[in-house]
PDB file of C-alpha atoms and ligand atoms in Angstrom:
ATOM      1  CA  UNK A 561     153.631  79.481 168.570  1.00 89.00           C
ATOM      2  CA  UNK A 562     151.797  75.796 167.789  1.00 95.00           C
ATOM      3  CA  UNK A 563     153.427  72.903 166.504  1.00 96.00           C
ATOM      4  CA  UNK A 564     151.830  69.413 165.689  1.00 96.00           C
ATOM      5  CA  UNK A 565     153.982  66.589 164.969  1.00 96.00           C
ATOM      6  CA  UNK A 566     152.282  62.956 163.133  1.00 96.00           C
ATOM      7  CA  UNK A 567     149.734  63.276 165.432  1.00 96.00           C
ATOM      8  CA  UNK A 568     147.168  60.160 165.119  1.00 97.00           C
ATOM      9  CA  UNK A 569     143.799  59.526 166.637  1.00 96.00           C
ATOM     10  CA  UNK A 570     141.288  56.642 165.872  1.00 95.00           C
ATOM     11  CA  UNK A 571     137.830  56.509 166.828  1.00 94.00           C
ATOM     12  CA  UNK A 572     137.544  52.840 167.887  1.00 90.00           C
ATOM     13  CA  UNK A 573     138.925  51.787 164.605  1.00 90.00           C
ATOM     14  CA  UNK A 574     138.229  54.105 162.763  1.00 94.00           C
ATOM     15  CA  UNK A 575     141.761  56.688 161.858  1.00 95.00           C
ATOM     16  CA  UNK A 576     140.804  60.402 161.569  1.00 96.00           C
ATOM     17  CA  UNK A 577     143.537  62.121 161.840  1.00 96.00           C
ATOM     18  CA  UNK A 578     147.044  60.555 159.693  1.00 95.00           C
ATOM     19  CA  UNK A 579     150.633  61.575 160.993  1.00 95.00           C
ATOM     20  CA  UNK A 580     149.236  65.379 160.792  1.00 96.00           C
ATOM     21  CA  UNK A 581     151.891  68.128 161.045  1.00 96.00           C
ATOM     22  CA  UNK A 582     150.771  71.256 161.540  1.00 95.00           C
ATOM     23  CA  UNK A 583     152.799  74.667 162.793  1.00 95.00           C
ATOM     24  CA  UNK A 584     151.432  77.927 163.206  1.00 95.00           C
ATOM     25  CA  UNK A 585     154.315  80.707 163.303  1.00 94.00           C
ATOM     26  CA  UNK A 586     153.669  83.578 166.203  1.00 94.00           C
ATOM     27  CA  UNK A 587     151.529  86.510 165.064  1.00 95.00           C
ATOM     28  CA  UNK A 588     149.892  84.583 161.964  1.00 96.00           C
ATOM     29  CA  UNK A 589     146.607  83.807 160.851  1.00 97.00           C
ATOM     30  CA  UNK A 590     146.870  80.129 159.296  1.00 97.00           C
ATOM     31  CA  UNK A 591     143.457  78.902 158.162  1.00 97.00           C
ATOM     32  CA  UNK A 592     142.484  75.173 158.593  1.00 96.00           C
ATOM     33  CA  UNK A 593     141.036  73.880 155.389  1.00 95.00           C
ATOM     34  CA  UNK A 594     138.857  70.705 154.413  1.00 94.00           C
ATOM     35  CA  UNK A 595     135.835  68.787 153.674  1.00 91.00           C
ATOM     36  CA  UNK A 596     133.418  68.338 156.177  1.00 91.00           C
ATOM     37  CA  UNK A 597     134.492  65.183 158.172  1.00 92.00           C
ATOM     38  CA  UNK A 598     138.469  65.810 157.349  1.00 93.00           C
ATOM     39  CA  UNK A 599     139.597  66.366 160.748  1.00 94.00           C
ATOM     40  CA  UNK A 600     139.309  69.795 161.946  1.00 94.00           C
ATOM     41  CA  UNK A 601     137.355  70.015 165.035  1.00 92.00           C
ATOM     42  CA  UNK A 602     138.975  66.584 166.117  1.00 95.00           C
ATOM     43  CA  UNK A 603     142.469  68.807 165.937  1.00 95.00           C
ATOM     44  CA  UNK A 604     141.083  71.658 167.453  1.00 94.00           C
ATOM     45  CA  UNK A 605     139.468  69.419 170.554  1.00 93.00           C
ATOM     46  CA  UNK A 606     142.929  68.096 170.908  1.00 95.00           C
ATOM     47  CA  UNK A 607     144.569  70.766 170.909  1.00 94.00           C
ATOM     48  CA  UNK A 608     142.255  71.887 173.254  1.00 91.00           C
ATOM     49  CA  UNK A 609     143.066  68.895 175.908  1.00 89.00           C
ATOM     50  CA  UNK A 610     139.107  67.919 175.184  1.00 90.00           C
ATOM     51  CA  UNK A 611     140.021  64.385 173.329  1.00 93.00           C
ATOM     52  CA  UNK A 612     143.270  62.099 173.873  1.00 92.00           C
ATOM     53  CA  UNK A 613     145.225  61.265 170.971  1.00 94.00           C
ATOM     54  CA  UNK A 614     147.400  57.575 170.179  1.00 93.00           C
ATOM     55  CA  UNK A 615     150.266  59.393 169.157  1.00 94.00           C
ATOM     56  CA  UNK A 616     152.111  62.490 168.011  1.00 95.00           C
ATOM     57  CA  UNK A 617     153.206  65.522 170.051  1.00 94.00           C
ATOM     58  CA  UNK A 618     151.930  69.063 171.027  1.00 95.00           C
ATOM     59  CA  UNK A 619     154.004  71.848 171.589  1.00 95.00           C
ATOM     60  CA  UNK A 620     152.016  75.407 172.380  1.00 94.00           C
ATOM     61  CA  UNK A 621     154.556  78.310 173.126  1.00 92.00           C
ATOM     62  CA  UNK A 622     157.121  76.019 173.214  1.00 91.00           C
ATOM     63  CA  UNK A 623     155.451  73.969 175.778  1.00 91.00           C
ATOM     64  CA  UNK A 624     154.273  70.128 175.544  1.00 93.00           C
ATOM     65  CA  UNK A 625     150.600  70.221 175.859  1.00 89.00           C
ATOM     66  CA  UNK A 626     149.328  69.709 179.092  1.00 86.00           C
ATOM     67  CA  UNK A 627     146.721  70.503 181.611  1.00 85.00           C
ATOM     68  CA  UNK A 628     148.673  74.174 182.146  1.00 86.00           C
ATOM     69  CA  UNK A 629     148.089  75.028 177.947  1.00 85.00           C
ATOM     70  CA  UNK A 630     144.839  76.506 178.521  1.00 85.00           C
ATOM     71  CA  UNK A 631     146.499  79.435 180.031  1.00 85.00           C
ATOM     72  CA  UNK A 632     147.947  80.069 176.523  1.00 92.00           C
ATOM     73  CA  UNK A 633     144.359  79.243 174.148  1.00 94.00           C
ATOM     74  CA  UNK A 634     141.316  80.898 173.758  1.00 94.00           C
ATOM     75  CA  UNK A 635     138.718  78.730 171.759  1.00 93.00           C
ATOM     76  CA  UNK A 636     135.458  80.506 170.236  1.00 92.00           C
ATOM     77  CA  UNK A 637     134.160  77.150 169.262  1.00 90.00           C
ATOM     78  CA  UNK A 638     131.824  76.237 166.221  1.00 87.00           C
ATOM     79  CA  UNK A 639     128.727  76.377 168.704  1.00 88.00           C
ATOM     80  CA  UNK A 640     128.319  79.530 170.852  1.00 89.00           C
ATOM     81  CA  UNK A 641     129.176  78.323 174.650  1.00 89.00           C
ATOM     82  CA  UNK A 642     127.166  81.724 176.027  1.00 93.00           C
ATOM     83  CA  UNK A 643     124.933  81.437 179.154  1.00 94.00           C
ATOM     84  CA  UNK A 644     121.330  83.248 177.449  1.00 93.00           C
ATOM     85  CA  UNK A 645     120.097  84.466 180.538  1.00 94.00           C
ATOM     86  CA  UNK A 646     123.192  86.698 181.701  1.00 95.00           C
ATOM     87  CA  UNK A 647     124.232  89.470 180.131  1.00 95.00           C
ATOM     88  CA  UNK A 648     127.532  90.220 178.690  1.00 95.00           C
ATOM     89  CA  UNK A 649     129.403  91.133 181.266  1.00 95.00           C
ATOM     90  CA  UNK A 650     128.238  88.334 183.427  1.00 95.00           C
ATOM     91  CA  UNK A 651     128.809  85.459 181.244  1.00 95.00           C
ATOM     92  CA  UNK A 652     132.553  87.322 180.340  1.00 96.00           C
ATOM     93  CA  UNK A 653     132.719  87.510 184.462  1.00 95.00           C
ATOM     94  CA  UNK A 654     132.059  83.739 184.337  1.00 95.00           C
ATOM     95  CA  UNK A 655     134.469  82.374 181.827  1.00 94.00           C
ATOM     96  CA  UNK A 656     137.250  84.887 183.150  1.00 94.00           C
ATOM     97  CA  UNK A 657     136.715  83.440 186.480  1.00 94.00           C
ATOM     98  CA  UNK A 658     137.247  79.924 185.288  1.00 91.00           C
ATOM     99  CA  UNK A 659     140.703  81.136 183.903  1.00 91.00           C
ATOM    100  CA  UNK A 660     141.668  82.993 187.835  1.00 90.00           C
ATOM    101  CA  UNK A 661     141.096  86.157 187.024  1.00 92.00           C
ATOM    102  CA  UNK A 662     139.080  88.793 189.742  1.00 92.00           C
ATOM    103  CA  UNK A 663     139.053  92.173 191.064  1.00 93.00           C
ATOM    104  CA  UNK A 664     139.904  94.649 189.114  1.00 93.00           C
ATOM    105  CA  UNK A 665     141.990  92.576 186.460  1.00 93.00           C
ATOM    106  CA  UNK A 666     138.899  90.796 185.669  1.00 95.00           C
ATOM    107  CA  UNK A 667     137.409  94.351 185.155  1.00 94.00           C
ATOM    108  CA  UNK A 668     139.489  95.625 183.141  1.00 93.00           C
ATOM    109  CA  UNK A 669     139.738  92.607 180.918  1.00 93.00           C
ATOM    110  CA  UNK A 670     136.179  92.434 180.513  1.00 95.00           C
ATOM    111  CA  UNK A 671     136.067  96.228 179.657  1.00 93.00           C
ATOM    112  CA  UNK A 672     139.047  95.467 177.591  1.00 90.00           C
ATOM    113  CA  UNK A 673     137.275  92.373 175.570  1.00 90.00           C
ATOM    114  CA  UNK A 674     134.140  94.327 175.183  1.00 92.00           C
ATOM    115  CA  UNK A 675     135.805  97.006 173.692  1.00 89.00           C
ATOM    116  CA  UNK A 676     137.709  95.021 171.325  1.00 85.00           C
ATOM    117  CA  UNK A 677     134.401  93.421 169.804  1.00 86.00           C
ATOM    118  CA  UNK A 678     132.393  96.776 169.865  1.00 88.00           C
ATOM    119  CA  UNK A 679     130.215  95.677 172.727  1.00 90.00           C
ATOM    120  CA  UNK A 680     130.438  98.285 174.865  1.00 92.00           C
ATOM    121  CA  UNK A 681     126.968  99.672 174.697  1.00 93.00           C
ATOM    122  CA  UNK A 682     125.833  96.104 174.671  1.00 94.00           C
ATOM    123  CA  UNK A 683     127.486  95.195 178.329  1.00 93.00           C
ATOM    124  CA  UNK A 684     124.610  94.745 180.459  1.00 94.00           C
ATOM    125  CA  UNK A 685     122.450  93.143 177.697  1.00 94.00           C
ATOM    126  CA  UNK A 686     121.117  89.252 178.540  1.00 95.00           C
ATOM    127  CA  UNK A 687     122.651  87.341 175.582  1.00 94.00           C
ATOM    128  CA  UNK A 688     119.014  86.314 174.288  1.00 94.00           C
ATOM    129  CA  UNK A 689     118.472  89.960 173.273  1.00 94.00           C
ATOM    130  CA  UNK A 690     121.573  90.040 171.006  1.00 93.00           C
ATOM    131  CA  UNK A 691     121.580  89.720 167.106  1.00 89.00           C
ATOM    132  CA  UNK A 692     123.464  86.250 166.153  1.00 88.00           C
ATOM    133  CA  UNK A 693     125.966  88.503 165.218  1.00 88.00           C
ATOM    134  CA  UNK A 694     126.821  90.157 168.415  1.00 90.00           C
ATOM    135  CA  UNK A 695     126.661  86.821 169.982  1.00 93.00           C
ATOM    136  CA  UNK A 696     129.053  85.450 167.718  1.00 90.00           C
ATOM    137  CA  UNK A 697     131.475  88.508 168.607  1.00 89.00           C
ATOM    138  CA  UNK A 698     130.699  87.896 172.447  1.00 93.00           C
ATOM    139  CA  UNK A 699     131.716  84.059 171.506  1.00 93.00           C
ATOM    140  CA  UNK A 700     135.005  85.315 170.800  1.00 90.00           C
ATOM    141  CA  UNK A 701     135.107  88.141 173.411  1.00 90.00           C
ATOM    142  CA  UNK A 702     135.256  85.026 175.705  1.00 93.00           C
ATOM    143  CA  UNK A 703     138.149  83.532 173.804  1.00 92.00           C
ATOM    144  CA  UNK A 704     139.971  86.583 175.157  1.00 91.00           C
ATOM    145  CA  UNK A 705     139.385  87.097 178.449  1.00 92.00           C
ATOM    146  CA  UNK A 706     142.603  85.800 179.511  1.00 93.00           C
ATOM    147  CA  UNK A 707     144.644  87.158 177.139  1.00 91.00           C
ATOM    148  CA  UNK A 708     145.393  84.322 175.558  1.00 94.00           C
ATOM    149  CA  UNK A 709     148.874  83.656 172.911  1.00 94.00           C
ATOM    150  CA  UNK A 710     146.773  81.785 170.400  1.00 95.00           C
ATOM    151  CA  UNK A 711     143.628  82.127 169.665  1.00 95.00           C
ATOM    152  CA  UNK A 712     141.562  79.031 167.751  1.00 96.00           C
ATOM    153  CA  UNK A 713     137.989  80.255 165.888  1.00 95.00           C
ATOM    154  CA  UNK A 714     136.626  77.198 164.441  1.00 93.00           C
ATOM    155  CA  UNK A 715     134.032  78.509 161.560  1.00 92.00           C
ATOM    156  CA  UNK A 716     133.928  82.312 163.083  1.00 88.00           C
ATOM    157  CA  UNK A 717     131.102  83.187 160.454  1.00 88.00           C
ATOM    158  CA  UNK A 718     129.514  80.557 159.576  1.00 86.00           C
ATOM    159  CA  UNK A 719     125.565  81.304 159.535  1.00 82.00           C
ATOM    160  CA  UNK A 720     125.914  85.511 160.089  1.00 81.00           C
ATOM    161  CA  UNK A 721     124.662  87.253 157.243  1.00 84.00           C
ATOM    162  CA  UNK A 722     127.201  89.737 155.007  1.00 87.00           C
ATOM    163  CA  UNK A 723     127.661  92.748 157.180  1.00 84.00           C
ATOM    164  CA  UNK A 724     128.148  90.750 160.204  1.00 81.00           C
ATOM    165  CA  UNK A 725     130.785  88.991 158.480  1.00 87.00           C
ATOM    166  CA  UNK A 726     132.447  91.560 157.553  1.00 90.00           C
ATOM    167  CA  UNK A 727     132.383  92.741 161.052  1.00 85.00           C
ATOM    168  CA  UNK A 728     133.908  89.830 162.440  1.00 87.00           C
ATOM    169  CA  UNK A 729     136.679  89.990 159.801  1.00 92.00           C
ATOM    170  CA  UNK A 730     137.698  93.104 160.988  1.00 90.00           C
ATOM    171  CA  UNK A 731     137.824  92.119 164.664  1.00 87.00           C
ATOM    172  CA  UNK A 732     139.992  89.313 163.331  1.00 92.00           C
ATOM    173  CA  UNK A 733     142.108  91.697 160.975  1.00 94.00           C
ATOM    174  CA  UNK A 734     142.671  93.921 164.205  1.00 90.00           C
ATOM    175  CA  UNK A 735     144.340  91.071 166.777  1.00 90.00           C
ATOM    176  CA  UNK A 736     146.197  90.084 164.160  1.00 93.00           C
ATOM    177  CA  UNK A 737     147.826  93.624 164.066  1.00 93.00           C
ATOM    178  CA  UNK A 738     147.728  93.611 167.616  1.00 91.00           C
ATOM    179  CA  UNK A 739     149.953  90.512 167.083  1.00 92.00           C
ATOM    180  CA  UNK A 740     147.741  87.504 168.435  1.00 94.00           C
ATOM    181  CA  UNK A 741     148.625  84.458 166.855  1.00 96.00           C
ATOM    182  CA  UNK A 742     145.409  82.382 165.095  1.00 96.00           C
ATOM    183  CA  UNK A 743     143.763  79.294 163.866  1.00 97.00           C
ATOM    184  CA  UNK A 744     141.162  79.398 161.863  1.00 96.00           C
ATOM    185  CA  UNK A 745     138.691  77.364 161.050  1.00 95.00           C
ATOM    186  CA  UNK A 746     136.107  78.065 157.514  1.00 94.00           C
ATOM    187  CA  UNK A 747     133.975  76.288 154.777  1.00 92.00           C
ATOM    188  CA  UNK A 748     134.136  80.129 153.361  1.00 93.00           C
ATOM    189  CA  UNK A 749     137.171  80.334 150.897  1.00 92.00           C
ATOM    190  CA  UNK A 750     136.653  84.173 150.587  1.00 92.00           C
ATOM    191  CA  UNK A 751     137.042  84.229 154.395  1.00 94.00           C
ATOM    192  CA  UNK A 752     139.857  82.439 153.893  1.00 95.00           C
ATOM    193  CA  UNK A 753     141.577  84.246 151.457  1.00 93.00           C
ATOM    194  CA  UNK A 754     140.642  87.730 152.815  1.00 94.00           C
ATOM    195  CA  UNK A 755     142.250  86.523 156.474  1.00 96.00           C
ATOM    196  CA  UNK A 756     144.808  84.092 156.456  1.00 96.00           C
ATOM    197  CA  UNK A 757     148.479  84.400 155.831  1.00 96.00           C
ATOM    198  CA  UNK A 758     148.812  80.926 155.624  1.00 96.00           C
ATOM    199  CA  UNK A 759     146.760  77.837 154.554  1.00 96.00           C
ATOM    200  CA  UNK A 760     146.694  74.686 155.560  1.00 96.00           C
ATOM    201  CA  UNK A 761     144.440  72.197 153.394  1.00 95.00           C
ATOM    202  CA  UNK A 762     143.140  68.617 155.460  1.00 96.00           C
ATOM    203  CA  UNK A 763     141.949  65.753 153.862  1.00 95.00           C
ATOM    204  CA  UNK A 764     141.265  62.388 155.562  1.00 93.00           C
ATOM    205  CA  UNK A 765     142.752  63.417 158.766  1.00 95.00           C
ATOM    206  CA  UNK A 766     146.177  64.400 156.971  1.00 95.00           C
ATOM    207  CA  UNK A 767     147.435  68.067 155.978  1.00 95.00           C
ATOM    208  CA  UNK A 768     147.694  67.490 152.582  1.00 94.00           C
ATOM    209  CA  UNK A 769     148.921  70.707 151.695  1.00 95.00           C
ATOM    210  CA  UNK A 770     150.089  74.085 152.738  1.00 95.00           C
ATOM    211  CA  UNK A 771     151.215  77.505 151.870  1.00 94.00           C
ATOM    212  CA  UNK A 772     150.917  81.356 151.260  1.00 94.00           C
ATOM    213  CA  UNK A 773     147.694  82.001 148.503  1.00 91.00           C
ATOM    214  CA  UNK A 774     150.244  82.529 146.054  1.00 89.00           C
ATOM    215  CA  UNK A 775     152.432  79.543 147.134  1.00 91.00           C
ATOM    216  CA  UNK A 776     149.219  77.206 146.362  1.00 91.00           C
ATOM    217  CA  UNK A 777     148.342  79.068 143.356  1.00 87.00           C
ATOM    218  CA  UNK A 778     151.598  76.861 141.495  1.00 86.00           C
ATOM    219  CA  UNK A 779     149.009  73.583 142.331  1.00 90.00           C
ATOM    220  CA  UNK A 780     147.207  74.610 139.190  1.00 88.00           C
ATOM    221  CA  UNK A 781     148.748  74.430 135.710  1.00 84.00           C
ATOM    222  CA  UNK A 782     147.122  77.706 134.653  1.00 88.00           C
ATOM    223  CA  UNK A 783     147.953  81.490 134.928  1.00 88.00           C
ATOM    224  CA  UNK A 784     143.987  82.328 134.499  1.00 90.00           C
ATOM    225  CA  UNK A 785     141.198  79.870 133.688  1.00 93.00           C
ATOM    226  CA  UNK A 786     139.361  80.420 130.434  1.00 92.00           C
ATOM    227  CA  UNK A 787     135.625  79.497 131.063  1.00 94.00           C
ATOM    228  CA  UNK A 788     133.952  78.728 127.497  1.00 92.00           C
ATOM    229  CA  UNK A 789     130.242  78.301 126.737  1.00 90.00           C
ATOM    230  CA  UNK A 790     129.417  76.343 123.579  1.00 88.00           C
ATOM    231  CA  UNK A 791     127.175  73.881 121.774  1.00 87.00           C
ATOM    232  CA  UNK A 792     129.993  71.449 120.989  1.00 88.00           C
ATOM    233  CA  UNK A 793     131.687  70.843 124.258  1.00 86.00           C
ATOM    234  CA  UNK A 794     132.828  67.600 123.121  1.00 89.00           C
ATOM    235  CA  UNK A 795     134.876  69.690 120.359  1.00 90.00           C
ATOM    236  CA  UNK A 796     135.637  72.227 121.987  1.00 89.00           C
ATOM    237  CA  UNK A 797     137.901  69.421 124.225  1.00 93.00           C
ATOM    238  CA  UNK A 798     139.207  67.963 121.426  1.00 92.00           C
ATOM    239  CA  UNK A 799     140.543  71.023 120.441  1.00 92.00           C
ATOM    240  CA  UNK A 800     141.664  71.916 123.843  1.00 90.00           C
ATOM    241  CA  UNK A 801     143.739  68.715 124.099  1.00 92.00           C
ATOM    242  CA  UNK A 802     145.306  68.767 120.695  1.00 91.00           C
ATOM    243  CA  UNK A 803     146.687  72.282 121.566  1.00 87.00           C
ATOM    244  CA  UNK A 804     147.720  71.337 124.927  1.00 88.00           C
ATOM    245  CA  UNK A 805     145.932  72.802 127.045  1.00 90.00           C
ATOM    246  CA  UNK A 806     144.517  71.225 130.343  1.00 90.00           C
ATOM    247  CA  UNK A 807     140.907  71.345 131.161  1.00 92.00           C
ATOM    248  CA  UNK A 808     138.669  71.344 134.517  1.00 92.00           C
ATOM    249  CA  UNK A 809     135.233  71.664 135.434  1.00 92.00           C
ATOM    250  CA  UNK A 810     133.541  74.321 137.772  1.00 91.00           C
ATOM    251  CA  UNK A 811     130.083  73.790 139.218  1.00 87.00           C
ATOM    252  CA  UNK A 812     129.244  71.716 136.042  1.00 88.00           C
ATOM    253  CA  UNK A 813     131.405  75.100 133.393  1.00 90.00           C
ATOM    254  CA  UNK A 814     134.370  73.851 131.484  1.00 92.00           C
ATOM    255  CA  UNK A 815     137.206  76.409 131.931  1.00 94.00           C
ATOM    256  CA  UNK A 816     140.303  75.976 129.988  1.00 93.00           C
ATOM    257  CA  UNK A 817     143.922  76.148 131.807  1.00 92.00           C
ATOM    258  CA  UNK A 818     146.068  78.471 129.627  1.00 86.00           C
ATOM    259  CA  UNK A 819     149.562  78.754 131.101  1.00 86.00           C
ATOM    260  CA  UNK A 820     150.153  82.123 129.288  1.00 86.00           C
ATOM    261  CA  UNK A 821     147.769  85.108 129.720  1.00 88.00           C
ATOM    262  CA  UNK A 822     145.416  84.937 126.368  1.00 84.00           C
ATOM    263  CA  UNK A 823     143.638  87.564 124.452  1.00 86.00           C
ATOM    264  CA  UNK A 824     140.297  87.238 123.597  1.00 89.00           C
ATOM    265  CA  UNK A 825     141.025  87.301 119.562  1.00 87.00           C
ATOM    266  CA  UNK A 826     143.709  84.785 120.347  1.00 89.00           C
ATOM    267  CA  UNK A 827     141.264  82.440 122.268  1.00 88.00           C
ATOM    268  CA  UNK A 828     138.782  82.877 119.365  1.00 87.00           C
ATOM    269  CA  UNK A 829     141.065  81.673 116.602  1.00 89.00           C
ATOM    270  CA  UNK A 830     141.999  79.191 118.789  1.00 90.00           C
ATOM    271  CA  UNK A 831     138.577  77.703 118.786  1.00 89.00           C
ATOM    272  CA  UNK A 832     137.616  78.805 115.348  1.00 87.00           C
ATOM    273  CA  UNK A 833     136.352  75.345 114.197  1.00 88.00           C
ATOM    274  CA  UNK A 834     133.261  75.911 116.867  1.00 89.00           C
ATOM    275  CA  UNK A 835     130.386  78.474 117.471  1.00 89.00           C
ATOM    276  CA  UNK A 836     131.622  80.145 120.994  1.00 87.00           C
ATOM    277  CA  UNK A 837     128.709  81.780 123.083  1.00 90.00           C
ATOM    278  CA  UNK A 838     130.821  83.345 125.657  1.00 89.00           C
ATOM    279  CA  UNK A 839     134.689  83.075 126.928  1.00 91.00           C
ATOM    280  CA  UNK A 840     135.225  84.662 130.374  1.00 92.00           C
ATOM    281  CA  UNK A 841     138.502  84.802 131.590  1.00 92.00           C
ATOM    282  CA  UNK A 842     138.874  84.473 135.225  1.00 92.00           C
ATOM    283  CA  UNK A 843     142.056  84.790 138.076  1.00 90.00           C
ATOM    284  CA  UNK A 844     142.723  81.737 139.742  1.00 91.00           C
ATOM    285  CA  UNK A 845     141.473  82.201 143.558  1.00 91.00           C
ATOM    286  CA  UNK A 846     141.483  80.138 146.473  1.00 93.00           C
ATOM    287  CA  UNK A 847     137.931  77.973 145.408  1.00 92.00           C
ATOM    288  CA  UNK A 848     139.707  76.803 142.482  1.00 92.00           C
ATOM    289  CA  UNK A 849     143.445  75.887 144.198  1.00 93.00           C
ATOM    290  CA  UNK A 850     140.904  74.139 147.064  1.00 93.00           C
ATOM    291  CA  UNK A 851     139.012  72.209 144.552  1.00 91.00           C
ATOM    292  CA  UNK A 852     142.546  71.062 142.556  1.00 90.00           C
ATOM    293  CA  UNK A 853     143.743  69.752 146.015  1.00 91.00           C
ATOM    294  CA  UNK A 854     140.480  68.330 147.418  1.00 89.00           C
ATOM    295  CA  UNK A 855     140.145  66.361 144.000  1.00 86.00           C
ATOM    296  CA  UNK A 856     143.240  64.768 143.591  1.00 79.00           C
TER     297      UNK A 856
HETATM  298  P1  LIG B 993     133.063  69.648 159.667  1.00 65.72           P
HETATM  299  O1  LIG B 993     133.444  70.500 158.795  1.00 65.72           O
HETATM  300  O2  LIG B 993     132.139  68.970 159.288  1.00 65.72           O
HETATM  301  O3  LIG B 993     133.111  70.719 161.290  1.00 65.72           O
HETATM  302  P2  LIG B 993     135.452  68.360 160.516  1.00 65.72           P
HETATM  303  O4  LIG B 993     136.383  68.309 159.257  1.00 65.72           O
HETATM  304  O5  LIG B 993     135.481  69.195 161.718  1.00 65.72           O
HETATM  305  O6  LIG B 993     133.962  68.516 160.118  1.00 65.72           O
HETATM  306  P3  LIG B 993     135.631  66.473 162.524  1.00 65.72           P
HETATM  307  O7  LIG B 993     134.425  66.362 163.196  1.00 65.72           O
HETATM  308  O8  LIG B 993     136.883  66.377 163.180  1.00 65.72           O
HETATM  309  O9  LIG B 993     135.666  67.115 161.094  1.00 65.72           O
HETATM  310  O10 LIG B 993     135.654  64.535 162.230  1.00 65.72           O
HETATM  311  C1  LIG B 993     136.922  63.726 161.628  1.00 65.72           C
HETATM  312  C2  LIG B 993     135.785  62.620 161.738  1.00 65.72           C
HETATM  313  O11 LIG B 993     135.937  61.745 163.122  1.00 65.72           O
HETATM  314  C3  LIG B 993     134.692  62.058 161.085  1.00 65.72           C
HETATM  315  O12 LIG B 993     134.512  61.253 159.879  1.00 65.72           O
HETATM  316  C4  LIG B 993     133.768  61.858 162.260  1.00 65.72           C
HETATM  317  O13 LIG B 993     132.968  61.253 161.563  1.00 65.72           O
HETATM  318  C5  LIG B 993     134.289  61.609 163.076  1.00 65.72           C
HETATM  319  N1  LIG B 993     133.871  61.472 165.174  1.00 65.72           N
HETATM  320  C6  LIG B 993     133.697  62.888 164.315  1.00 65.72           C
HETATM  321  N2  LIG B 993     133.717  62.461 166.091  1.00 65.72           N
HETATM  322  C7  LIG B 993     133.370  61.250 166.460  1.00 65.72           C
HETATM  323  C8  LIG B 993     132.944  60.332 167.426  1.00 65.72           C
HETATM  324  N3  LIG B 993     132.454  61.516 168.576  1.00 65.72           N
HETATM  325  N4  LIG B 993     132.822  59.484 167.508  1.00 65.72           N
HETATM  326  C9  LIG B 993     133.187  58.592 166.536  1.00 65.72           C
HETATM  327  N5  LIG B 993     133.484  59.445 165.077  1.00 65.72           N
HETATM  328  C10 LIG B 993     133.540  60.757 165.427  1.00 65.72           C
END
């Protein structure tokens, strides 16, 4: 559905996208993850035709990016793009008309979009009267009003409370079930883990790793992490190294990387020379994988 080849972008002399390759298959949710400034929004803005670029090619639905591509794309930007004094229906009508919708087609599309995001009962409320979560959902509805093939969601739940976030997750999963292809950026790794079929990690304008969560798990040389608290950390590291274990720090806490699942009693035996305050076995999740990629 989306094919980006060797995309390179400079801001003056600064290279912000560096031969970036990104492919999204029809019907999948692809997560674009990376640190602040990695190049996510720049990539999205180029796909949307808002920024030019120096090198590379972009195909949407098999066609080279052009002015016509806007009909294939629905974009929900990081900052809501809503008119606060207009109602939900008026906002949708305004954006629908920009895509050439009118009459019964426009009306039925507005109805479908409001239904899809569960805002039918708020249709005549002004945006300023909606909660943050509802405004975010309306922002997504607007991206859907012209029936795009590819939906781009730039940090769709940033700043929302947990219930509003779960509500939007359900909405995104429903859209996928209905066949929508989605490019999602987020800093929330639990969100990416829950929603994305495939993850693309961008670092300094380049995709450095991509794959499903399972594919990416191989990046860490471990089956599980063993978080150990003790007074003698240097000794702990010395024993771990002697025994051939790797280790990492996560939020200041040391974790031993074990290539096999170890019984608690075995771990205590291995480190029997030191007094262990606590030992916690943790499954590898996207946070560990992401840090491994970003820090190497
Ligand atoms: P965030 O997660 O904070 O949204 P991002 O991954 O979306 O970050 P971009 O906004 O694409 O990152 O920025 C990529 C790089 O381009 C950064 O170094 C940023 O400072 C730079 N940049 C972005 N916009 C401009 C601009 N208008 N002029 C100059 N440099 C820019």
